[in-house]
Structures are given as C-alpha cells and as structure tokens.
Amino acid sequence: PYADRAPLDAPIVEEFRVGDMTVAWTGDEVVVEASALAVDAEELPADDPSEPAASAEPAQLLRVALEPTAARAFVERAQLIVAARRRPCIWCGGPLDADGHLCPRMN
C-alpha cells in the first residue's frame, strides 16, 4: 500500500478558511467538499463612498474526489501529523517549538 511520508510543502499559504465541510461516499470514490468560512458583516471594513461598489464574490469551494486507497492514505497521514503535534503554550495556546516561542502574552 502507498504511504505518504514526504514532508509538507512550506510555507503554507491559506487560500481561504474552511467553514462547512462535507464528505460523501459515491461507491467508487470519496468526495470531500470544503466551503469558505462566512465573514461577519462586522468584520468587513466600512464602505468607502469614493470607491465603486464591490460586486458579491461567489462562495469559495474546494471539491476533491479521491479513490478509496488515496483517501485511506490521506487519513493515515493526517493521523500521524495530529499525533506528532507540538505542545501548546500554557499562556497563549500557540504551538511550542523545541526552543520555546515568543509568546505575545509575555510582553
């Protein structure tokens, strides 16, 4: 069986933050859909009357169809990554590196 042990590409740049996620089994493939997290109107910047009105953007959606063996390999790799997690900082909850980290709460 295929085992993905290659290092992750770095740096990881997010395209969008996931809100809703669905997983479906169609019989011959596993389909995963991840849609963008909805942004609250309060988080949006105030409208600038000097700028033209922005048109509504379509919702971002990532849809991936995997063969069952690839889906199983993905799950096994994800379990390894989660199990190898770094301990969280007791003050800010951020991940600790081997040498600690620069904690924003230790100002």
PDB file of C-alpha atoms in Angstrom:
ATOM      1  CA  PRO A   1       0.000   0.000   0.000  1.00  0.00           C
ATOM      2  CA  TYR A   2       1.010   3.603  -0.681  1.00  0.00           C
ATOM      3  CA  ALA A   3       2.274   5.567   2.358  1.00  0.00           C
ATOM      4  CA  ASP A   4       2.820   9.313   2.021  1.00  0.00           C
ATOM      5  CA  ARG A   5       5.753  10.258   4.270  1.00  0.00           C
ATOM      6  CA  ALA A   6       7.080  13.230   2.260  1.00  0.00           C
ATOM      7  CA  PRO A   7       7.491  16.494   4.168  1.00  0.00           C
ATOM      8  CA  LEU A   8       4.806  19.127   3.788  1.00  0.00           C
ATOM      9  CA  ASP A   9       5.476  21.986   1.394  1.00  0.00           C
ATOM     10  CA  ALA A  10       6.364  25.158   3.254  1.00  0.00           C
ATOM     11  CA  PRO A  11       5.377  27.860   3.662  1.00  0.00           C
ATOM     12  CA  ILE A  12       1.713  27.010   3.760  1.00  0.00           C
ATOM     13  CA  VAL A  13      -0.382  29.908   2.477  1.00  0.00           C
ATOM     14  CA  GLU A  14      -4.096  29.665   3.111  1.00  0.00           C
ATOM     15  CA  GLU A  15      -6.436  30.271   0.192  1.00  0.00           C
ATOM     16  CA  PHE A  16      -9.460  30.551   2.496  1.00  0.00           C
ATOM     17  CA  ARG A  17     -10.594  29.360   5.911  1.00  0.00           C
ATOM     18  CA  VAL A  18     -12.954  26.412   5.894  1.00  0.00           C
ATOM     19  CA  GLY A  19     -16.428  26.821   7.345  1.00  0.00           C
ATOM     20  CA  ASP A  20     -18.538  23.818   6.308  1.00  0.00           C
ATOM     21  CA  MET A  21     -17.041  20.521   5.211  1.00  0.00           C
ATOM     22  CA  THR A  22     -18.832  17.505   3.785  1.00  0.00           C
ATOM     23  CA  VAL A  23     -17.616  14.013   2.995  1.00  0.00           C
ATOM     24  CA  ALA A  24     -19.555  11.667   0.718  1.00  0.00           C
ATOM     25  CA  TRP A  25     -19.014   8.111  -0.482  1.00  0.00           C
ATOM     26  CA  THR A  26     -20.267   7.556  -4.029  1.00  0.00           C
ATOM     27  CA  GLY A  27     -19.370   3.875  -4.224  1.00  0.00           C
ATOM     28  CA  ASP A  28     -16.170   4.245  -6.234  1.00  0.00           C
ATOM     29  CA  GLU A  29     -14.748   7.463  -4.756  1.00  0.00           C
ATOM     30  CA  VAL A  30     -14.693   9.631  -1.636  1.00  0.00           C
ATOM     31  CA  VAL A  31     -15.751  13.226  -2.307  1.00  0.00           C
ATOM     32  CA  VAL A  32     -14.705  15.976   0.109  1.00  0.00           C
ATOM     33  CA  GLU A  33     -16.125  19.494  -0.212  1.00  0.00           C
ATOM     34  CA  ALA A  34     -14.876  22.424   1.876  1.00  0.00           C
ATOM     35  CA  SER A  35     -16.570  25.819   1.634  1.00  0.00           C
ATOM     36  CA  ALA A  36     -15.158  29.136   2.806  1.00  0.00           C
ATOM     37  CA  LEU A  37     -15.971  30.394   6.268  1.00  0.00           C
ATOM     38  CA  ALA A  38     -18.613  33.101   6.124  1.00  0.00           C
ATOM     39  CA  VAL A  39     -17.340  36.519   7.182  1.00  0.00           C
ATOM     40  CA  ASP A  40     -19.466  38.534   9.606  1.00  0.00           C
ATOM     41  CA  ALA A  41     -20.539  41.940   8.325  1.00  0.00           C
ATOM     42  CA  GLU A  42     -18.948  43.450  11.460  1.00  0.00           C
ATOM     43  CA  GLU A  43     -15.530  42.183  10.343  1.00  0.00           C
ATOM     44  CA  LEU A  44     -15.761  43.876   6.939  1.00  0.00           C
ATOM     45  CA  PRO A  45     -14.198  47.322   6.520  1.00  0.00           C
ATOM     46  CA  ALA A  46     -16.585  50.283   6.303  1.00  0.00           C
ATOM     47  CA  ASP A  47     -17.635  51.182   2.768  1.00  0.00           C
ATOM     48  CA  ASP A  48     -15.653  53.992   1.206  1.00  0.00           C
ATOM     49  CA  PRO A  49     -18.023  56.224  -0.790  1.00  0.00           C
ATOM     50  CA  SER A  50     -15.177  57.212  -3.128  1.00  0.00           C
ATOM     51  CA  GLU A  51     -14.766  53.600  -4.298  1.00  0.00           C
ATOM     52  CA  PRO A  52     -17.205  51.843  -6.647  1.00  0.00           C
ATOM     53  CA  ALA A  53     -19.484  49.282  -5.035  1.00  0.00           C
ATOM     54  CA  ALA A  54     -17.927  45.831  -4.966  1.00  0.00           C
ATOM     55  CA  SER A  55     -19.896  43.034  -6.533  1.00  0.00           C
ATOM     56  CA  ALA A  56     -20.640  39.996  -4.409  1.00  0.00           C
ATOM     57  CA  GLU A  57     -17.983  37.330  -4.814  1.00  0.00           C
ATOM     58  CA  PRO A  58     -19.080  33.745  -5.362  1.00  0.00           C
ATOM     59  CA  ALA A  59     -18.567  31.454  -2.394  1.00  0.00           C
ATOM     60  CA  GLN A  60     -15.205  29.696  -2.440  1.00  0.00           C
ATOM     61  CA  LEU A  61     -15.471  25.924  -2.626  1.00  0.00           C
ATOM     62  CA  LEU A  62     -12.860  23.207  -2.789  1.00  0.00           C
ATOM     63  CA  ARG A  63     -14.078  19.846  -4.129  1.00  0.00           C
ATOM     64  CA  VAL A  64     -11.772  16.825  -4.147  1.00  0.00           C
ATOM     65  CA  ALA A  65     -12.629  13.330  -5.366  1.00  0.00           C
ATOM     66  CA  LEU A  66     -10.312  10.539  -4.155  1.00  0.00           C
ATOM     67  CA  GLU A  67     -10.053   6.860  -4.881  1.00  0.00           C
ATOM     68  CA  PRO A  68     -10.566   4.817  -1.691  1.00  0.00           C
ATOM     69  CA  THR A  69      -6.847   3.907  -1.427  1.00  0.00           C
ATOM     70  CA  ALA A  70      -5.821   7.583  -1.708  1.00  0.00           C
ATOM     71  CA  ALA A  71      -8.452   8.582   0.875  1.00  0.00           C
ATOM     72  CA  ARG A  72      -7.140   5.943   3.287  1.00  0.00           C
ATOM     73  CA  ALA A  73      -3.538   7.171   2.773  1.00  0.00           C
ATOM     74  CA  PHE A  74      -4.681  10.756   3.441  1.00  0.00           C
ATOM     75  CA  VAL A  75      -6.399   9.728   6.688  1.00  0.00           C
ATOM     76  CA  GLU A  76      -3.358   7.748   7.869  1.00  0.00           C
ATOM     77  CA  ARG A  77      -1.055  10.713   7.176  1.00  0.00           C
ATOM     78  CA  ALA A  78      -3.409  13.142   8.909  1.00  0.00           C
ATOM     79  CA  GLN A  79      -3.489  10.878  11.976  1.00  0.00           C
ATOM     80  CA  LEU A  80       0.337  10.833  12.083  1.00  0.00           C
ATOM     81  CA  ILE A  81       0.509  14.623  11.812  1.00  0.00           C
ATOM     82  CA  VAL A  82      -2.055  15.159  14.554  1.00  0.00           C
ATOM     83  CA  ALA A  83      -0.341  12.618  16.834  1.00  0.00           C
ATOM     84  CA  ALA A  84       3.017  14.392  16.370  1.00  0.00           C
ATOM     85  CA  ARG A  85       1.656  17.787  17.327  1.00  0.00           C
ATOM     86  CA  ARG A  86       3.650  20.296  19.293  1.00  0.00           C
ATOM     87  CA  ARG A  87       2.638  21.050  22.882  1.00  0.00           C
ATOM     88  CA  PRO A  88       0.643  24.264  23.275  1.00  0.00           C
ATOM     89  CA  CYS A  89       1.914  27.272  25.232  1.00  0.00           C
ATOM     90  CA  ILE A  90       0.195  27.462  28.644  1.00  0.00           C
ATOM     91  CA  TRP A  91      -0.352  31.237  28.264  1.00  0.00           C
ATOM     92  CA  CYS A  92      -1.392  31.831  24.647  1.00  0.00           C
ATOM     93  CA  GLY A  93      -2.188  28.332  23.344  1.00  0.00           C
ATOM     94  CA  GLY A  94       0.202  28.707  20.375  1.00  0.00           C
ATOM     95  CA  PRO A  95       2.415  25.741  19.442  1.00  0.00           C
ATOM     96  CA  LEU A  96       5.787  25.483  21.164  1.00  0.00           C
ATOM     97  CA  ASP A  97       8.933  24.884  19.129  1.00  0.00           C
ATOM     98  CA  ALA A  98      11.837  22.849  20.533  1.00  0.00           C
ATOM     99  CA  ASP A  99      13.351  26.137  21.770  1.00  0.00           C
ATOM    100  CA  GLY A 100      10.044  27.556  23.039  1.00  0.00           C
ATOM    101  CA  HIS A 101       8.483  30.531  21.253  1.00  0.00           C
ATOM    102  CA  LEU A 102       7.995  34.270  21.508  1.00  0.00           C
ATOM    103  CA  CYS A 103       4.731  34.391  23.435  1.00  0.00           C
ATOM    104  CA  PRO A 104       2.623  37.518  22.856  1.00  0.00           C
ATOM    105  CA  ARG A 105       1.314  37.270  26.424  1.00  0.00           C
ATOM    106  CA  MET A 106       4.834  37.526  27.898  1.00  0.00           C
ATOM    107  CA  ASN A 107       5.018  41.194  26.907  1.00  0.00           C
TER     108      ASN A 107
END
